Amino acid sequence: MASADDVIRVAAGEIGYHEGPDNDNKYGRWYGMNHAFWCYIFCQWVFAQAGTPLPFRTAYVPYGATWARQNGMWRPSTQSERGDLIIFDWTGTGQAAGSNTHIGIVESHVNGTVQTIEGNRGDSVCRRSYVAGENDIAGTINCQPLFAFHPHPTDNRFQVFPTVQQGIHDLGATGTFPDIAHPVGTLQNALNIVNHKEAPQPGALSPDGVFGGMTANAVRAFQTAESLAADSVVGQRTWATLDHALDRAGR
């Protein structure tokens, strides 16, 4: 699992990169959405290159802010740490709800000054500094769980995993278990284990990281069997119950 230092090293190595005509840039080409605003795409690229892909795939800042708020990963910039994502709302409302937004990576937070590395700032990758808590900063996405996650915890191995539900997908497939950077793939693998249908056995879920109808049905069946609310939403209670089920299976 990569560290915050790994993320910053990758980001810092990009400082000075400048886009071409019509927002042409290597990050957009990598993401499959070139010639678009690329501040969030830059962050996605950096974390992926560092070995810790972000668990929520989007290029639209408000979606990332909403996801962080819903999953307990949102906090004020006064609490930001190295490796976090910092979100700006140029309207000054702090809502990060519209297109007049921006995102970067926190390089440091020392004595109330937040230093960042940002993509698509002045059409380039650059370093900036701000006063923590200033009006244009909506907040930060706490990325520390991505760095601190231990693959074999003594308690609930899924304690830091986000809520996932149908329509969410990982940034690619996972090759490890559990994998905080690929929560949907981890869920699919876990369900296969407790159902004794590990791939490539018939009826096994494909651990492709896409939360589609088959995964939703498998979650609902598991929740019903465990006397949980059968809503196909995998929140902390379902994650914890799944952890116990894996323990019972000797895994």
Short mmCIF file of C-alpha atoms in Angstrom, two decimals:
data_model
loop_
_atom_site.label_atom_id
_atom_site.label_comp_id
_atom_site.label_asym_id
_atom_site.label_seq_id
_atom_site.Cartn_x
_atom_site.Cartn_y
_atom_site.Cartn_z
CA MET A 1 0.00 0.00 0.00
CA ALA A 2 1.41 3.38 -1.00
CA SER A 3 2.06 6.18 1.47
CA ALA A 4 1.27 9.89 1.40
CA ASP A 5 4.93 10.45 0.57
CA ASP A 6 4.54 8.25 -2.52
CA VAL A 7 1.58 10.35 -3.67
CA ILE A 8 3.43 13.62 -3.13
CA ARG A 9 6.54 12.33 -4.89
CA VAL A 10 4.50 11.49 -7.99
CA ALA A 11 2.62 14.81 -7.89
CA ALA A 12 5.77 16.88 -7.39
CA GLY A 13 7.38 15.17 -10.35
CA GLU A 14 4.64 16.63 -12.56
CA ILE A 15 5.16 20.28 -11.55
CA GLY A 16 5.75 22.33 -14.67
CA TYR A 17 3.68 20.13 -16.97
CA HIS A 18 1.57 22.35 -19.28
CA GLU A 19 -1.49 21.41 -21.30
CA GLY A 20 -1.68 21.71 -25.07
CA PRO A 21 -4.34 23.35 -27.23
CA ASP A 22 -7.96 22.81 -26.26
CA ASN A 23 -7.10 21.30 -22.83
CA ASP A 24 -5.11 18.46 -24.40
CA ASN A 25 -3.15 16.68 -21.64
CA LYS A 26 -1.73 13.27 -20.81
CA TYR A 27 -3.92 12.86 -17.73
CA GLY A 28 -7.11 13.24 -19.75
CA ARG A 29 -5.83 10.79 -22.34
CA TRP A 30 -5.06 8.29 -19.56
CA TYR A 31 -8.50 8.77 -18.00
CA GLY A 32 -10.32 8.51 -21.31
CA MET A 33 -11.73 12.03 -21.10
CA ASN A 34 -9.30 14.41 -22.81
CA HIS A 35 -9.96 18.04 -23.76
CA ALA A 36 -11.84 18.64 -20.50
CA PHE A 37 -11.17 20.32 -17.16
CA TRP A 38 -8.57 18.04 -15.63
CA CYS A 39 -7.88 19.07 -12.02
CA TYR A 40 -9.63 15.99 -10.57
CA ILE A 41 -8.32 13.78 -13.36
CA PHE A 42 -4.80 14.83 -12.36
CA CYS A 43 -5.50 13.69 -8.79
CA GLN A 44 -6.89 10.38 -10.04
CA TRP A 45 -3.74 9.87 -12.14
CA VAL A 46 -1.35 10.73 -9.31
CA PHE A 47 -2.95 8.35 -6.81
CA ALA A 48 -3.09 5.56 -9.40
CA GLN A 49 0.56 6.04 -10.33
CA ALA A 50 1.51 6.00 -6.65
CA GLY A 51 -0.19 2.63 -6.21
CA THR A 52 -3.28 3.77 -4.29
CA PRO A 53 -6.11 4.52 -6.76
CA LEU A 54 -8.83 6.72 -5.32
CA PRO A 55 -11.88 4.65 -4.30
CA PHE A 56 -14.35 6.97 -6.05
CA ARG A 57 -13.85 7.45 -9.78
CA THR A 58 -15.04 10.83 -11.05
CA ALA A 59 -13.73 13.88 -12.87
CA TYR A 60 -16.36 16.22 -11.39
CA VAL A 61 -15.38 17.91 -8.13
CA PRO A 62 -18.89 18.19 -6.61
CA TYR A 63 -19.40 14.42 -6.97
CA GLY A 64 -16.18 13.79 -5.07
CA ALA A 65 -17.21 16.22 -2.34
CA THR A 66 -20.63 14.58 -2.00
CA TRP A 67 -19.10 11.10 -1.86
CA ALA A 68 -16.65 12.18 0.86
CA ARG A 69 -19.43 13.73 2.95
CA GLN A 70 -21.58 10.61 2.63
CA ASN A 71 -18.72 8.31 3.57
CA GLY A 72 -17.26 10.15 6.55
CA MET A 73 -14.13 11.28 4.71
CA TRP A 74 -14.89 15.02 4.65
CA ARG A 75 -13.17 17.44 7.02
CA PRO A 76 -12.20 21.13 7.16
CA SER A 77 -8.92 22.28 5.69
CA THR A 78 -7.77 23.22 9.20
CA GLN A 79 -7.52 19.46 9.84
CA SER A 80 -5.93 18.57 6.51
CA GLU A 81 -2.86 16.36 6.30
CA ARG A 82 -0.23 15.52 3.73
CA GLY A 83 -1.79 13.47 0.94
CA ASP A 84 -5.37 14.70 1.43
CA LEU A 85 -7.42 16.19 -1.40
CA ILE A 86 -8.35 19.85 -0.97
CA ILE A 87 -11.49 21.23 -2.61
CA PHE A 88 -12.07 24.86 -3.54
CA ASP A 89 -15.37 26.62 -4.16
CA TRP A 90 -14.69 29.92 -5.90
CA THR A 91 -18.20 31.16 -5.05
CA GLY A 92 -17.16 31.35 -1.39
CA THR A 93 -20.23 29.42 -0.22
CA GLY A 94 -18.23 26.37 0.86
CA GLN A 95 -20.76 23.99 -0.69
CA ALA A 96 -18.65 22.70 -3.61
CA ALA A 97 -21.94 22.05 -5.37
CA GLY A 98 -21.38 23.57 -8.81
CA SER A 99 -18.94 23.78 -11.67
CA ASN A 100 -17.08 26.76 -10.15
CA THR A 101 -14.92 24.38 -8.14
CA HIS A 102 -11.37 23.01 -8.14
CA ILE A 103 -9.33 20.28 -6.43
CA GLY A 104 -5.69 19.69 -5.55
CA ILE A 105 -3.44 17.58 -3.35
CA VAL A 106 -2.22 18.73 0.07
CA GLU A 107 1.57 18.64 0.10
CA SER A 108 1.94 20.04 3.61
CA HIS A 109 0.03 21.78 6.40
CA VAL A 110 2.33 23.70 8.72
CA ASN A 111 1.42 26.52 11.11
CA GLY A 112 -1.89 27.20 9.38
CA THR A 113 -0.46 27.28 5.86
CA VAL A 114 -1.59 24.61 3.42
CA GLN A 115 0.75 23.98 0.50
CA THR A 116 -0.74 22.16 -2.46
CA ILE A 117 0.11 20.61 -5.81
CA GLU A 118 -2.65 21.21 -8.35
CA GLY A 119 -3.38 20.19 -11.90
CA ASN A 120 -5.14 22.48 -14.38
CA ARG A 121 -4.15 25.57 -12.40
CA GLY A 122 -3.17 28.16 -14.95
CA ASP A 123 -3.33 25.36 -17.53
CA SER A 124 -0.47 23.55 -15.79
CA VAL A 125 0.63 21.55 -12.76
CA CYS A 126 1.88 23.91 -10.08
CA ARG A 127 2.46 24.41 -6.37
CA ARG A 128 0.31 26.87 -4.39
CA SER A 129 -0.09 28.01 -0.77
CA TYR A 130 -3.22 29.01 1.17
CA VAL A 131 -4.30 29.89 4.68
CA ALA A 132 -6.14 26.91 6.15
CA GLY A 133 -9.83 27.69 6.53
CA GLU A 134 -9.90 30.59 4.10
CA ASN A 135 -13.18 31.38 2.39
CA ASP A 136 -12.47 29.79 -0.98
CA ILE A 137 -11.62 26.40 0.53
CA ALA A 138 -14.72 24.22 0.87
CA GLY A 139 -12.94 21.43 2.73
CA THR A 140 -10.74 18.40 2.26
CA ILE A 141 -11.18 14.70 1.54
CA ASN A 142 -9.40 12.71 4.23
CA CYS A 143 -7.21 10.24 2.34
CA GLN A 144 -5.29 8.99 5.38
CA PRO A 145 -7.30 5.71 5.58
CA LEU A 146 -5.96 4.86 2.13
CA PHE A 147 -2.43 5.08 3.48
CA ALA A 148 -3.01 3.67 6.97
CA PHE A 149 -4.97 0.57 5.95
CA HIS A 150 -3.45 -2.72 7.15
CA PRO A 151 -4.34 -5.84 5.15
CA HIS A 152 -4.73 -8.07 8.22
CA PRO A 153 -6.37 -6.05 11.00
CA THR A 154 -7.12 -7.73 14.31
CA ASP A 155 -10.68 -6.38 14.43
CA ASN A 156 -12.94 -5.54 11.48
CA ARG A 157 -10.85 -5.68 8.31
CA PHE A 158 -13.44 -3.51 6.56
CA GLN A 159 -13.63 -0.79 9.22
CA VAL A 160 -12.33 1.99 6.95
CA PHE A 161 -14.16 0.86 3.81
CA PRO A 162 -16.67 3.32 2.30
CA THR A 163 -20.36 2.70 1.74
CA VAL A 164 -20.92 1.18 -1.71
CA GLN A 165 -24.09 0.50 -3.65
CA GLN A 166 -25.34 -0.27 -7.13
CA GLY A 167 -23.94 2.11 -9.75
CA ILE A 168 -20.55 2.55 -8.08
CA HIS A 169 -17.45 1.07 -9.67
CA ASP A 170 -13.78 0.82 -8.84
CA LEU A 171 -10.93 2.17 -10.91
CA GLY A 172 -10.16 -1.21 -12.49
CA ALA A 173 -9.97 -4.68 -11.01
CA THR A 174 -8.11 -5.64 -7.85
CA GLY A 175 -5.44 -8.27 -7.40
CA THR A 176 -5.33 -8.29 -3.60
CA PHE A 177 -7.80 -8.95 -0.78
CA PRO A 178 -8.93 -6.91 1.00
CA ASP A 179 -8.10 -3.77 -0.99
CA ILE A 180 -9.29 -0.39 0.30
CA ALA A 181 -8.57 1.17 -3.09
CA HIS A 182 -11.03 -1.28 -4.71
CA PRO A 183 -13.97 -1.64 -2.30
CA VAL A 184 -16.42 -3.10 -4.84
CA GLY A 185 -13.95 -5.75 -5.99
CA THR A 186 -13.23 -6.56 -2.35
CA LEU A 187 -16.97 -6.91 -1.71
CA GLN A 188 -17.38 -9.24 -4.67
CA ASN A 189 -14.48 -11.43 -3.55
CA ALA A 190 -15.80 -11.54 0.02
CA LEU A 191 -19.28 -12.57 -1.12
CA ASN A 192 -17.79 -15.31 -3.27
CA ILE A 193 -15.86 -16.64 -0.26
CA VAL A 194 -18.81 -16.72 2.14
CA ASN A 195 -21.01 -18.27 -0.57
CA HIS A 196 -18.35 -20.92 -1.35
CA LYS A 197 -18.34 -19.81 -4.97
CA GLU A 198 -14.87 -18.44 -5.53
CA ALA A 199 -14.05 -17.71 -9.17
CA PRO A 200 -14.00 -19.39 -11.59
CA GLN A 201 -16.68 -21.62 -10.05
CA PRO A 202 -20.17 -21.42 -11.60
CA GLY A 203 -22.30 -18.72 -10.02
CA ALA A 204 -19.34 -16.73 -8.71
CA LEU A 205 -19.38 -12.97 -9.04
CA SER A 206 -16.79 -11.58 -11.40
CA PRO A 207 -14.51 -9.41 -9.19
CA ASP A 208 -14.50 -6.69 -11.84
CA GLY A 209 -15.14 -3.82 -9.44
CA VAL A 210 -18.49 -2.93 -11.03
CA PHE A 211 -21.47 -2.87 -8.64
CA GLY A 212 -24.14 -4.08 -11.03
CA GLY A 213 -27.34 -6.06 -10.72
CA MET A 214 -25.73 -9.42 -9.94
CA THR A 215 -23.66 -7.91 -7.14
CA ALA A 216 -26.73 -6.11 -5.78
CA ASN A 217 -28.68 -9.39 -5.75
CA ALA A 218 -25.83 -11.16 -3.96
CA VAL A 219 -25.64 -8.40 -1.35
CA ARG A 220 -29.39 -8.52 -0.82
CA ALA A 221 -29.29 -12.31 -0.36
CA PHE A 222 -26.45 -12.00 2.15
CA GLN A 223 -28.27 -9.27 4.08
CA THR A 224 -31.44 -11.36 4.21
CA ALA A 225 -29.54 -14.41 5.45
CA GLU A 226 -27.89 -12.30 8.16
CA SER A 227 -31.15 -10.57 9.24
CA LEU A 228 -29.99 -7.17 7.98
CA ALA A 229 -32.01 -4.59 6.09
CA ALA A 230 -32.03 -6.05 2.58
CA ASP A 231 -31.43 -2.81 0.68
CA SER A 232 -28.28 -3.85 -1.27
CA VAL A 233 -26.41 -0.91 0.26
CA VAL A 234 -23.14 -1.98 1.86
CA GLY A 235 -22.59 0.33 4.82
CA GLN A 236 -20.64 -0.25 8.01
CA ARG A 237 -23.12 -2.75 9.47
CA THR A 238 -23.05 -4.92 6.35
CA TRP A 239 -19.26 -4.64 6.11
CA ALA A 240 -18.91 -5.70 9.77
CA THR A 241 -21.29 -8.63 9.30
CA LEU A 242 -19.39 -9.68 6.20
CA ASP A 243 -16.17 -9.56 8.22
CA HIS A 244 -17.70 -11.90 10.83
CA ALA A 245 -18.92 -14.24 8.07
CA LEU A 246 -15.38 -14.46 6.71
CA ASP A 247 -14.13 -15.23 10.22
CA ARG A 248 -16.65 -18.07 10.46
CA ALA A 249 -15.37 -19.37 7.13
CA GLY A 250 -11.84 -19.40 8.49
CA ARG A 251 -10.78 -16.54 6.26
#
